[in-house]
PDB file of C-alpha atoms in Angstrom:
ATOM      1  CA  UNK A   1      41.764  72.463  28.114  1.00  0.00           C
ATOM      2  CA  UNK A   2      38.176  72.691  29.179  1.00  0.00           C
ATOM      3  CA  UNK A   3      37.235  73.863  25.797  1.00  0.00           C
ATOM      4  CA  UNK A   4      39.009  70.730  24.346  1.00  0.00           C
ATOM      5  CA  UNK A   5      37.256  68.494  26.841  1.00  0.00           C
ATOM      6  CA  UNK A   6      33.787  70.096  25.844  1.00  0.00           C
ATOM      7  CA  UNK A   7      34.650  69.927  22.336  1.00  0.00           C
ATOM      8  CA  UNK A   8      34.830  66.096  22.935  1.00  0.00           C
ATOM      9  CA  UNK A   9      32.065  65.975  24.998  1.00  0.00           C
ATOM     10  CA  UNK A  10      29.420  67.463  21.879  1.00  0.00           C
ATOM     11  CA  UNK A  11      31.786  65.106  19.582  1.00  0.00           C
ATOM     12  CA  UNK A  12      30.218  62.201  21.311  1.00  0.00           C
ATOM     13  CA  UNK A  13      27.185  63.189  21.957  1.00  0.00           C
ATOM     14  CA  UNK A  14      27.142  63.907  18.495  1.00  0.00           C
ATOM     15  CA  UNK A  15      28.106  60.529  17.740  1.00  0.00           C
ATOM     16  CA  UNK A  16      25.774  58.582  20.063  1.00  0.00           C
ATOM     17  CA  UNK A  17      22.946  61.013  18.740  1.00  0.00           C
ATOM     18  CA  UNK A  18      21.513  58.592  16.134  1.00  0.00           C
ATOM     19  CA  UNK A  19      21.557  55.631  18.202  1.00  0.00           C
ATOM     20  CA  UNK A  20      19.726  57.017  20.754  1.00  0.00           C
ATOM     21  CA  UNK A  21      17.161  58.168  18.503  1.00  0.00           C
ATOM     22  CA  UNK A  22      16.549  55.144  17.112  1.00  0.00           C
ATOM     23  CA  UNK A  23      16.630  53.228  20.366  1.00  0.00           C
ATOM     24  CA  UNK A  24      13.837  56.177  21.619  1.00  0.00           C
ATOM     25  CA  UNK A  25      11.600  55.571  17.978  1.00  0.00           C
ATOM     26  CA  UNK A  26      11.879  51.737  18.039  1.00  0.00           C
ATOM     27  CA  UNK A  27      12.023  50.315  21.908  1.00  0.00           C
ATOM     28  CA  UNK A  28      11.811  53.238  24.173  1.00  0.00           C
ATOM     29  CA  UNK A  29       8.235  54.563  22.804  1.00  0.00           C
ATOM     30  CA  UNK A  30       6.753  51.392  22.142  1.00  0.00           C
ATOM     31  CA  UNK A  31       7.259  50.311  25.371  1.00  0.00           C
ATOM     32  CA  UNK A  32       6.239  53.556  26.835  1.00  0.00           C
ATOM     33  CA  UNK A  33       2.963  53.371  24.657  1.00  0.00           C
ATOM     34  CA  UNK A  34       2.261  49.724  25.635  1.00  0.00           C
ATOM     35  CA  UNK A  35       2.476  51.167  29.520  1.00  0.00           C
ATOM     36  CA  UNK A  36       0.199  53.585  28.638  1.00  0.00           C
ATOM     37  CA  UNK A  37      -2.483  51.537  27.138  1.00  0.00           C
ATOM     38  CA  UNK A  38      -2.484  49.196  30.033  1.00  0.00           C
ATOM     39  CA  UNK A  39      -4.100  51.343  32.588  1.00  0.00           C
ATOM     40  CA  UNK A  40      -6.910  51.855  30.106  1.00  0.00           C
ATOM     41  CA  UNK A  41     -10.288  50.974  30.014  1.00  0.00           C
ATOM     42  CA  UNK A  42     -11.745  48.886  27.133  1.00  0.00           C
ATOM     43  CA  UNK A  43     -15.924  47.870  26.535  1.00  0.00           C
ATOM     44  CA  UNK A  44     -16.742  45.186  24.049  1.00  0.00           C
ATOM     45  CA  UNK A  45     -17.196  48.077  21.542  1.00  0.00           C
ATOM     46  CA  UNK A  46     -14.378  50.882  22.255  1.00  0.00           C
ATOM     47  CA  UNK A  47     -11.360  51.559  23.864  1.00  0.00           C
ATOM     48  CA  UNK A  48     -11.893  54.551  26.690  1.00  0.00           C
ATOM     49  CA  UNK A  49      -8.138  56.365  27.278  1.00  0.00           C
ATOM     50  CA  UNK A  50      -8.894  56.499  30.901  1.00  0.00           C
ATOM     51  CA  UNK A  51      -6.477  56.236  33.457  1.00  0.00           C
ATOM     52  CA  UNK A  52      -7.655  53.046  35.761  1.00  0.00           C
ATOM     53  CA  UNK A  53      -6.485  50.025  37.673  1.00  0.00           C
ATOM     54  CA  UNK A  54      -9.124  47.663  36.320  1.00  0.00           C
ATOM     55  CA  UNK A  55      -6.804  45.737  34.031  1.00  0.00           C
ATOM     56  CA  UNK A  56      -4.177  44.542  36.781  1.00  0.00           C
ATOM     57  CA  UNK A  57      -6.813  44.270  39.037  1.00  0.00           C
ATOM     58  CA  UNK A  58      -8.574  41.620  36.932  1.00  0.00           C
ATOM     59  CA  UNK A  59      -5.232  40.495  35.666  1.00  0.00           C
ATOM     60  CA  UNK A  60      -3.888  39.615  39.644  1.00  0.00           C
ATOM     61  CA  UNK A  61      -7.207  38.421  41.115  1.00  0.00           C
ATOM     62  CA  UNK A  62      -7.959  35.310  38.170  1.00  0.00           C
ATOM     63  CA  UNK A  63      -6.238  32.670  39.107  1.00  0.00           C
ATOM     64  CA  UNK A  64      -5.844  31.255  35.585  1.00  0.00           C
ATOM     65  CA  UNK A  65      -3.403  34.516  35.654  1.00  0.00           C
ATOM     66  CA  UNK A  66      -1.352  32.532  38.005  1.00  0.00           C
ATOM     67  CA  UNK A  67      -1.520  29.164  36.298  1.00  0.00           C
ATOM     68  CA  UNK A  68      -0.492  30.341  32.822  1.00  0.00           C
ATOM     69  CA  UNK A  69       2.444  31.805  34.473  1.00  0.00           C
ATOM     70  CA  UNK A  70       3.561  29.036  36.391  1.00  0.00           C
ATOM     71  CA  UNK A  71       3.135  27.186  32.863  1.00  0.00           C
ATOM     72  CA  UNK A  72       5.022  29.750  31.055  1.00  0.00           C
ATOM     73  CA  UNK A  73       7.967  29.868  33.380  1.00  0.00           C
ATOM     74  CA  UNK A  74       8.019  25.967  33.956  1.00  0.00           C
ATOM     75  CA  UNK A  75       8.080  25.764  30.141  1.00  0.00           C
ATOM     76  CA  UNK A  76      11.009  27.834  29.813  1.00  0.00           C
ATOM     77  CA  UNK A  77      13.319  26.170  33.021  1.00  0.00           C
ATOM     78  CA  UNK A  78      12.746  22.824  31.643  1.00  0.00           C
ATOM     79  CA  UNK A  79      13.697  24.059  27.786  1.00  0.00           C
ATOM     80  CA  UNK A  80      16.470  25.935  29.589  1.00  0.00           C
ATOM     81  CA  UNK A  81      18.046  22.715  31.313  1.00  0.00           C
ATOM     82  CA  UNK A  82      17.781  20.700  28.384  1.00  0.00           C
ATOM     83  CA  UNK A  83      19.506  23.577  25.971  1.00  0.00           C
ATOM     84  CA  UNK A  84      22.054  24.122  28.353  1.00  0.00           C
ATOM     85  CA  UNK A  85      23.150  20.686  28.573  1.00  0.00           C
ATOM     86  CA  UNK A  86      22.877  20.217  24.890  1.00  0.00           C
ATOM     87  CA  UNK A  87      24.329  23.150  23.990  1.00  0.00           C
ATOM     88  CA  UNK A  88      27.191  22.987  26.550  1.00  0.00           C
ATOM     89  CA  UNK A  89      28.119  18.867  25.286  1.00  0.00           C
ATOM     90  CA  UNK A  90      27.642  20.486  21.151  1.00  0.00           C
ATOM     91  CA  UNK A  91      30.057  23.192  22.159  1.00  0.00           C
ATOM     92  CA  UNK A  92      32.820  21.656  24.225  1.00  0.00           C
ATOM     93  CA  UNK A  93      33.262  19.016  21.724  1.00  0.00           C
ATOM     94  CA  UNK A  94      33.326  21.482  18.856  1.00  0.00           C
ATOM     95  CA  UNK A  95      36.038  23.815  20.762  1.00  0.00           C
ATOM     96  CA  UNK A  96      38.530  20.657  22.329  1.00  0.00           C
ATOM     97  CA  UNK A  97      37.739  17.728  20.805  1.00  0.00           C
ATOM     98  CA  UNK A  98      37.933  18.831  16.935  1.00  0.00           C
ATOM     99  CA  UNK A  99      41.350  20.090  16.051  1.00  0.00           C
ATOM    100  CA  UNK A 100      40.905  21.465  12.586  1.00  0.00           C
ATOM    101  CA  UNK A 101      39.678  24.916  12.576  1.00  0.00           C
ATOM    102  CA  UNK A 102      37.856  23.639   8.876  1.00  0.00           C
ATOM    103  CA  UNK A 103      36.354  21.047  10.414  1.00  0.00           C
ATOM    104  CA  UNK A 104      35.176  23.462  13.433  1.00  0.00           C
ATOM    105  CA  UNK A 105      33.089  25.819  10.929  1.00  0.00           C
ATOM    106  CA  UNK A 106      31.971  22.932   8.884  1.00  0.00           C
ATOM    107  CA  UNK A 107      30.142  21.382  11.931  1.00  0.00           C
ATOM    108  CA  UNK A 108      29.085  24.514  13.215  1.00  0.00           C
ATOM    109  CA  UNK A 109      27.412  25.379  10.133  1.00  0.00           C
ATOM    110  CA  UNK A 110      25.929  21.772   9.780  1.00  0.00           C
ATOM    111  CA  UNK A 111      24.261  22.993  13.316  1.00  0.00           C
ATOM    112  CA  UNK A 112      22.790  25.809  12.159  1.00  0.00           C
ATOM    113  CA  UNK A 113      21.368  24.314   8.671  1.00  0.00           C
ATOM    114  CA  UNK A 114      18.133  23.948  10.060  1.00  0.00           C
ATOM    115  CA  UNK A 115      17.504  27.397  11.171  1.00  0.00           C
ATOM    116  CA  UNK A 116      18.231  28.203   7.416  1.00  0.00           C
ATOM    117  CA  UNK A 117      13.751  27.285   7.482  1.00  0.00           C
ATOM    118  CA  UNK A 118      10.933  29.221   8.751  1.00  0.00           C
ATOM    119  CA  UNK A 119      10.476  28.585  12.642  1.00  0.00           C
ATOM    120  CA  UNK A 120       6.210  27.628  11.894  1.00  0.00           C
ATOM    121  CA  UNK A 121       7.720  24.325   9.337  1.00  0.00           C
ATOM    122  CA  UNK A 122      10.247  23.453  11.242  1.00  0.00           C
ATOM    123  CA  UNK A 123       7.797  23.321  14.367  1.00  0.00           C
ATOM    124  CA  UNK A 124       4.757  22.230  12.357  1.00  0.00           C
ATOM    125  CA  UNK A 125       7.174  18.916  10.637  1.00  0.00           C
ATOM    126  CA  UNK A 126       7.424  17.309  14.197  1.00  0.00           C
ATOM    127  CA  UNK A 127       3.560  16.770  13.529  1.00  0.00           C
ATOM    128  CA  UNK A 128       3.226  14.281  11.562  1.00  0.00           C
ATOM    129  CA  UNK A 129       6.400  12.604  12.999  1.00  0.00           C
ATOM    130  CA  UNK A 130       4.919  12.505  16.511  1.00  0.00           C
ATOM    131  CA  UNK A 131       1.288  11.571  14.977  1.00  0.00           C
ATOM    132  CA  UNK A 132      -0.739   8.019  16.414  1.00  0.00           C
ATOM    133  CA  UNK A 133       0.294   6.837  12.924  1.00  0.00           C
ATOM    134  CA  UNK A 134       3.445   8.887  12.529  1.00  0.00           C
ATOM    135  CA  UNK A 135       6.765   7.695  12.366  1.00  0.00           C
ATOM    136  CA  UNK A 136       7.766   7.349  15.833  1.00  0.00           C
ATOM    137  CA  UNK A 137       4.603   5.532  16.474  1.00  0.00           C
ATOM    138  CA  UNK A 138       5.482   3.241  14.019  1.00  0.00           C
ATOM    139  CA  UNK A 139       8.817   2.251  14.316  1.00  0.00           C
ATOM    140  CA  UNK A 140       8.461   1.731  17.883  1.00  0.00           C
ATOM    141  CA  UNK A 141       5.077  -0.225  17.307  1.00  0.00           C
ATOM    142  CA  UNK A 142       6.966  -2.216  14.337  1.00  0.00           C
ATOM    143  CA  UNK A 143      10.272  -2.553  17.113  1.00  0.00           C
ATOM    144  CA  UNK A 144       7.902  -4.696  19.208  1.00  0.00           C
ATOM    145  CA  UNK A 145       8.463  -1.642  21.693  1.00  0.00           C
ATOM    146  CA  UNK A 146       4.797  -0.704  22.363  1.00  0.00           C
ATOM    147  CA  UNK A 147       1.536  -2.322  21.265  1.00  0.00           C
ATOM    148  CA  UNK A 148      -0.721   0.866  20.766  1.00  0.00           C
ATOM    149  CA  UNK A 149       0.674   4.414  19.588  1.00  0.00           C
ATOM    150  CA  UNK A 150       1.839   6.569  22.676  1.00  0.00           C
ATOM    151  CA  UNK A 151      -1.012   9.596  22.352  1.00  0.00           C
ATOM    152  CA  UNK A 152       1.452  11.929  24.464  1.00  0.00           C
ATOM    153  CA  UNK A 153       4.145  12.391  21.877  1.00  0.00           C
ATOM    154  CA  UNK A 154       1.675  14.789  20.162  1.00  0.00           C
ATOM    155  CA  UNK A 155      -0.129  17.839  21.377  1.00  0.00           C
ATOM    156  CA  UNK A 156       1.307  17.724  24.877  1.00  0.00           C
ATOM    157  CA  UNK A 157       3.894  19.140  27.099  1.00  0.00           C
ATOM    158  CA  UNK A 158       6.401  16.953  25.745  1.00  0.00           C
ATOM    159  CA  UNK A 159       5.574  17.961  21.935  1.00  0.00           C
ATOM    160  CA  UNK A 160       5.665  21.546  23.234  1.00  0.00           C
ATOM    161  CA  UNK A 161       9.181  21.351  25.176  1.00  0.00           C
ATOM    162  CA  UNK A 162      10.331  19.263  22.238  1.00  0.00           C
ATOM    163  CA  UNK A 163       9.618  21.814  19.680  1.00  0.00           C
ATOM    164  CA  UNK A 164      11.169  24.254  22.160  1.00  0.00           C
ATOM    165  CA  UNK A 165      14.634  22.449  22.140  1.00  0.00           C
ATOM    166  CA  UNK A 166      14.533  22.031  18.880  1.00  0.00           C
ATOM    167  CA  UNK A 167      13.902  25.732  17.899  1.00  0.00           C
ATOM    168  CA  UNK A 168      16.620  27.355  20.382  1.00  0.00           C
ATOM    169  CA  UNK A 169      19.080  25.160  21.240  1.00  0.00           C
ATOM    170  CA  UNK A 170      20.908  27.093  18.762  1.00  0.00           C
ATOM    171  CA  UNK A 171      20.939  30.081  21.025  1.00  0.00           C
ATOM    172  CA  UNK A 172      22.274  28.385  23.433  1.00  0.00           C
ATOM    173  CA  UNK A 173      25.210  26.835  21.440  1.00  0.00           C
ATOM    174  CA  UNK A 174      26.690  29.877  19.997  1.00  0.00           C
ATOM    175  CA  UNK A 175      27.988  31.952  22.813  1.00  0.00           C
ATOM    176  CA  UNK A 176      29.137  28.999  24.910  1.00  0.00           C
ATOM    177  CA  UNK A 177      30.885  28.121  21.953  1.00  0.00           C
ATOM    178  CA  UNK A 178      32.157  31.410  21.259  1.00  0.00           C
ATOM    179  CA  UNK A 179      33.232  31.851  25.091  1.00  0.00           C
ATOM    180  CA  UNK A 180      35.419  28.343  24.523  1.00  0.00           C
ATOM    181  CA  UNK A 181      36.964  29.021  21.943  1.00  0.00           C
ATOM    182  CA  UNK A 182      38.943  31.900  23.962  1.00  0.00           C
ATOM    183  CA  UNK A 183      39.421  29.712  26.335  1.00  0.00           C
ATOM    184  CA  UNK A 184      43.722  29.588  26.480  1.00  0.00           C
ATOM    185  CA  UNK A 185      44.587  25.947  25.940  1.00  0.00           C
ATOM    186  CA  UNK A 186      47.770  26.764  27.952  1.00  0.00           C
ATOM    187  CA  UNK A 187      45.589  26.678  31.080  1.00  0.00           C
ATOM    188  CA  UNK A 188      44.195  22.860  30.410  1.00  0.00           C
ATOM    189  CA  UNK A 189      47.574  21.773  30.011  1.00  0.00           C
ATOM    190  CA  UNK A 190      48.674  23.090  33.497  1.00  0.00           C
ATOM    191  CA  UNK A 191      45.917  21.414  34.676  1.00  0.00           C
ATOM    192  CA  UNK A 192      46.432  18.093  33.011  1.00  0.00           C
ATOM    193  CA  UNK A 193      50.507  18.958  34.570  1.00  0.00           C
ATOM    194  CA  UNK A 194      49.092  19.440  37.851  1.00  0.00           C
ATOM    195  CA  UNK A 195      47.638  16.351  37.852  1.00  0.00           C
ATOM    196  CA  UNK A 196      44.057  17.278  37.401  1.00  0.00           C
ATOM    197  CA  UNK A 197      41.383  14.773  35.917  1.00  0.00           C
ATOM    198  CA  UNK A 198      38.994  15.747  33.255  1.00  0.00           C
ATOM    199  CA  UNK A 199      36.313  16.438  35.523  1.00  0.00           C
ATOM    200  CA  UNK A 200      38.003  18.514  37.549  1.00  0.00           C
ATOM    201  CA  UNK A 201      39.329  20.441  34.801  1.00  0.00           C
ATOM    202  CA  UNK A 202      36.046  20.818  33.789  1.00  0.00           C
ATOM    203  CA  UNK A 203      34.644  21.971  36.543  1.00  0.00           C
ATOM    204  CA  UNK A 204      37.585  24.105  37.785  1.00  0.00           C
ATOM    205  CA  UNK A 205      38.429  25.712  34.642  1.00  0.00           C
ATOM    206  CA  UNK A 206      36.431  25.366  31.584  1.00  0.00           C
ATOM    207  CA  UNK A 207      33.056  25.932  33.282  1.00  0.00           C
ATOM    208  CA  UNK A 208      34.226  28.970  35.175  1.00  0.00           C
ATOM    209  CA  UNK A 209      35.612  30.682  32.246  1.00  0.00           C
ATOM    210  CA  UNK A 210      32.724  29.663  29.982  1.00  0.00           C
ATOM    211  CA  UNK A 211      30.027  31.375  31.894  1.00  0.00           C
ATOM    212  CA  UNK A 212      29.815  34.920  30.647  1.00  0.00           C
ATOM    213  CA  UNK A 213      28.424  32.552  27.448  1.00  0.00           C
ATOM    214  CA  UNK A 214      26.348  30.156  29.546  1.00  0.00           C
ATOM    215  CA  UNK A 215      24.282  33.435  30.756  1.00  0.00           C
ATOM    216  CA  UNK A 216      24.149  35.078  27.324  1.00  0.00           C
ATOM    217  CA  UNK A 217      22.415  31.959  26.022  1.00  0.00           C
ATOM    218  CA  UNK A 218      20.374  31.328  29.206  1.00  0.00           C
ATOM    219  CA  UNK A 219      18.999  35.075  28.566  1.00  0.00           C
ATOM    220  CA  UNK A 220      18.460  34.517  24.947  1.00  0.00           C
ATOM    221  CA  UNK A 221      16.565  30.805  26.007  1.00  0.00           C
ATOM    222  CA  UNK A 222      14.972  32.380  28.479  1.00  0.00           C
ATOM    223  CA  UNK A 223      13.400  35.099  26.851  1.00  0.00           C
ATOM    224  CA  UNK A 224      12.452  33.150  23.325  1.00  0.00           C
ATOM    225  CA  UNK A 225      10.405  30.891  25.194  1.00  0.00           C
ATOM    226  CA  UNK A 226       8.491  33.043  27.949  1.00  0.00           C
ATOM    227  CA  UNK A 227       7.412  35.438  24.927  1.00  0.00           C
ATOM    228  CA  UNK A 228       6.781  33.078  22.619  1.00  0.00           C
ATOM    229  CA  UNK A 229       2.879  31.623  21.726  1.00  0.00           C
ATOM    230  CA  UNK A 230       2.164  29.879  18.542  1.00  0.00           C
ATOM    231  CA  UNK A 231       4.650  26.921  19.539  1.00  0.00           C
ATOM    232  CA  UNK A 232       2.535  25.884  22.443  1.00  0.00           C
ATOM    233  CA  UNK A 233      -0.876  27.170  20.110  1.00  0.00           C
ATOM    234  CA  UNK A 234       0.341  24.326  17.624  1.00  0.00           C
ATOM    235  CA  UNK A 235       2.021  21.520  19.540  1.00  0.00           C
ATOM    236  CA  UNK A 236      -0.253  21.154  22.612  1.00  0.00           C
ATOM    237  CA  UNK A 237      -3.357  21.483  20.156  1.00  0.00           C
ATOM    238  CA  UNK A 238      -4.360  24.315  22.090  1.00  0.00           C
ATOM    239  CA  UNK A 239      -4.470  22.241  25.325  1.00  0.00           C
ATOM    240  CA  UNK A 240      -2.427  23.886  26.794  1.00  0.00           C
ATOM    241  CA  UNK A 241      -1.300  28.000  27.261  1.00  0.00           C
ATOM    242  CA  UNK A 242       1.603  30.695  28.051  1.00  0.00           C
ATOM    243  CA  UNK A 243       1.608  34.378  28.909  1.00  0.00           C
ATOM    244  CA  UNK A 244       1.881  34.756  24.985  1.00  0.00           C
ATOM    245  CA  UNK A 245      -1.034  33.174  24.543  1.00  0.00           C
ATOM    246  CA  UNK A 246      -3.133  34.902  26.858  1.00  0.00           C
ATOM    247  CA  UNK A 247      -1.563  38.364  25.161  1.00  0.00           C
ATOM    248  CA  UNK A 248      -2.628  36.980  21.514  1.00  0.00           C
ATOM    249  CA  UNK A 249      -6.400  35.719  22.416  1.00  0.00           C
ATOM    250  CA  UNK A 250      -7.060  39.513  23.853  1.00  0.00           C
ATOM    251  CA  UNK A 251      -5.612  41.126  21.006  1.00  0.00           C
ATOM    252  CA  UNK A 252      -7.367  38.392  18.413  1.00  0.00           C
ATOM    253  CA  UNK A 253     -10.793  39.806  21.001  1.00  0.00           C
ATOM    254  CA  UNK A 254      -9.304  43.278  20.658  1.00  0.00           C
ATOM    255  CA  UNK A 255      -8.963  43.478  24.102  1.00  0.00           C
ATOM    256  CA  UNK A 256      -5.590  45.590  23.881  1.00  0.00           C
ATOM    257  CA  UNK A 257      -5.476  47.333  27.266  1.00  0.00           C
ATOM    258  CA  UNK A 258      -6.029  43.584  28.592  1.00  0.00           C
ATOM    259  CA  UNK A 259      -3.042  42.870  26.657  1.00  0.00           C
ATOM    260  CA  UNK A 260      -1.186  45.730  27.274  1.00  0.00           C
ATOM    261  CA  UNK A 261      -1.687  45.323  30.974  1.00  0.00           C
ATOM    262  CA  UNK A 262      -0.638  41.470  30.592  1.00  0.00           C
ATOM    263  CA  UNK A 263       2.517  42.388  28.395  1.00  0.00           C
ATOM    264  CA  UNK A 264       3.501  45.033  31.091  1.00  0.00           C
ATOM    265  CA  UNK A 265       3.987  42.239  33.455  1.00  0.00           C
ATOM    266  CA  UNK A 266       5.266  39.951  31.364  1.00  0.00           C
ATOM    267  CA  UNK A 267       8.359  42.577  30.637  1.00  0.00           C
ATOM    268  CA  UNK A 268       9.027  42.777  34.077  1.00  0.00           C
ATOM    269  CA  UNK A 269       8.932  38.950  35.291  1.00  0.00           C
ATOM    270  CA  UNK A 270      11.508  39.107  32.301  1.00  0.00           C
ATOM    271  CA  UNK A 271      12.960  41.804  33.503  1.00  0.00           C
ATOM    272  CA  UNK A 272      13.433  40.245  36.632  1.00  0.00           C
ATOM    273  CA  UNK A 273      14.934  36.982  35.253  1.00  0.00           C
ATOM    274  CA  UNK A 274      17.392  38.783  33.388  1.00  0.00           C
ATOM    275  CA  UNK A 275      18.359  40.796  36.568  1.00  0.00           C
ATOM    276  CA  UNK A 276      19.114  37.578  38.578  1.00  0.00           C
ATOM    277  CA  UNK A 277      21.097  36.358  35.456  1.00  0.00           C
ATOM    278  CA  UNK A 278      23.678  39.421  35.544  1.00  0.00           C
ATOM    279  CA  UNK A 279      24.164  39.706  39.073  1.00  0.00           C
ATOM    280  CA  UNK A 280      25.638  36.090  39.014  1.00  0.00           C
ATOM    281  CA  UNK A 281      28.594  37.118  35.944  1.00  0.00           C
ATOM    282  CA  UNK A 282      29.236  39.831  34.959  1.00  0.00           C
ATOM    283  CA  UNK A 283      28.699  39.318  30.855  1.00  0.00           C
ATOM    284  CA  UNK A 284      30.707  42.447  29.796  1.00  0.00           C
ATOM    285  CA  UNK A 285      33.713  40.634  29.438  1.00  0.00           C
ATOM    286  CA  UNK A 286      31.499  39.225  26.427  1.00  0.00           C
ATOM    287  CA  UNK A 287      30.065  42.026  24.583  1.00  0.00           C
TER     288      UNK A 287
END
């Protein structure tokens, strides 16, 4: 028996062997390396493999630190809100409202056909849209709506949050989706029996059981946006900045232990977020 049991024991091991190794190659040691590097010291000229503190320390006593944080995490809460709700109104009405399972895909796929483009044109075409003399401008101007172009559609927060929704709202669609459509129908109808309105269904049943996909896509959100930097680079006009930002200007000044020390603590505010995400639902029953 025990030689069974350890005969199924190297079986697996065996098995899990190559996965492992690849997770060690690709995310373990990079990570590991990027640690590393951030407790190093760096001169205009070299990079010294030293072990010191000097990076966090400048990192946590700047208080531009603190402000591209705060921008970076009100960024993604406000893209977050407006996903969710988008996402969760795109999903329930794919799931209940449209019978046909044809005409399910068919508008699912019409979703996704503009992620079938490069994320940079898709960002960079709300440009000339939200331009003084773009369209917007113009058909509100031509509307009688406004007598000068609005200079805040363009290179501002809004551009930037609206380039955001428009990039990952996607992310956010497909697991609450998926998470409805196992949703047993049998359970609305005992609700509708029991005399329950559609709110309350919705809020008693549906949004329960559709959470293990509202916390996949608020991780997916979540994440996209805090580690993202050229969307904010183009649509604020470089006004404005994120923590990716801040990471790409010290590598573009080869300031990599800088950057290192700065992606270090980006990771963990993730880290963080995603840790206050699970303990909420428990997402297994998803995966």
């Amino acid at each position: 028996m025990q030689k069974l049991l350890k005969s199924r024991n190297l079986t697996g091991w065996a098995l899990a062997s190559p996965l492992v190794a690849i997770l060690a190659l690709f995310l373990i040691l990079p990570i590991f390396t990027i640690v590393v590097v951030s407790f190093w010291q760096a001169t205009e000229f070299s990079i010294i493999p030293a072990f010191s503190w000097e990076n966090y320390d400048f990192l946590f006593g700047s208080p531009v630190t603190y402000r591209v944080f705060w921008n970076t995490l009100r960024y993604a809460l406000i893209t977050w809100a407006i996903t969710l709700t988008l996402g969760f109104t795109i999903a329930y009405y794919l799931a209940f409202h449209i019978r046909s399972l044809t005409w399910q895909i068919a508008l699912f796929l019409l979703c996704t056909i503009p992620f079938w483009t490069s994320n940079i044109i898709r960002m960079i075409s709300w440009i000339p849209f939200l331009g003084r003399n773009g369209l917007a401008n113009s058909t509100l101007i031509s509307w009688g709506v406004i007598d000068q172009p609005l200079d805040w559609l363009l290179f501002s927060d809004f551009s930037v949050i609206l380039a955001f929704v428009h990039l990952y709202t996607l992310f956010m669609v497909v697991p609450i989706f998926n998470t409805m459509m196992r949703i047993d129908k049998s359970l609305l109808e005992a609700a509708n029996d029991a005399g329950a309105t559609g709110f309350q269904t919705l809020v008693n049943v549906i949004i329960p059981l559709t959470k293990p996909g509202i916390m996949i896509g608020s991780i997916f959100v979540l994440t996209l946006v805090m580690g993202d930097f050229i969307t904010v680079r183009f649509m604020s006009g470089s006004q404005s900045a994120n923590v990716g930002r801040l990471i790409s200007n010290d590598i573009g000044l080869l300031q990599y232990p800088s950057a290192a020390a700065t992606a270090v603590v980006l990771l963990i505010t993730v880290l963080i977020v995603i840790g206050l995400l699970l303990r909420l639902v428990d997402i297994r029953k998803e995966l």
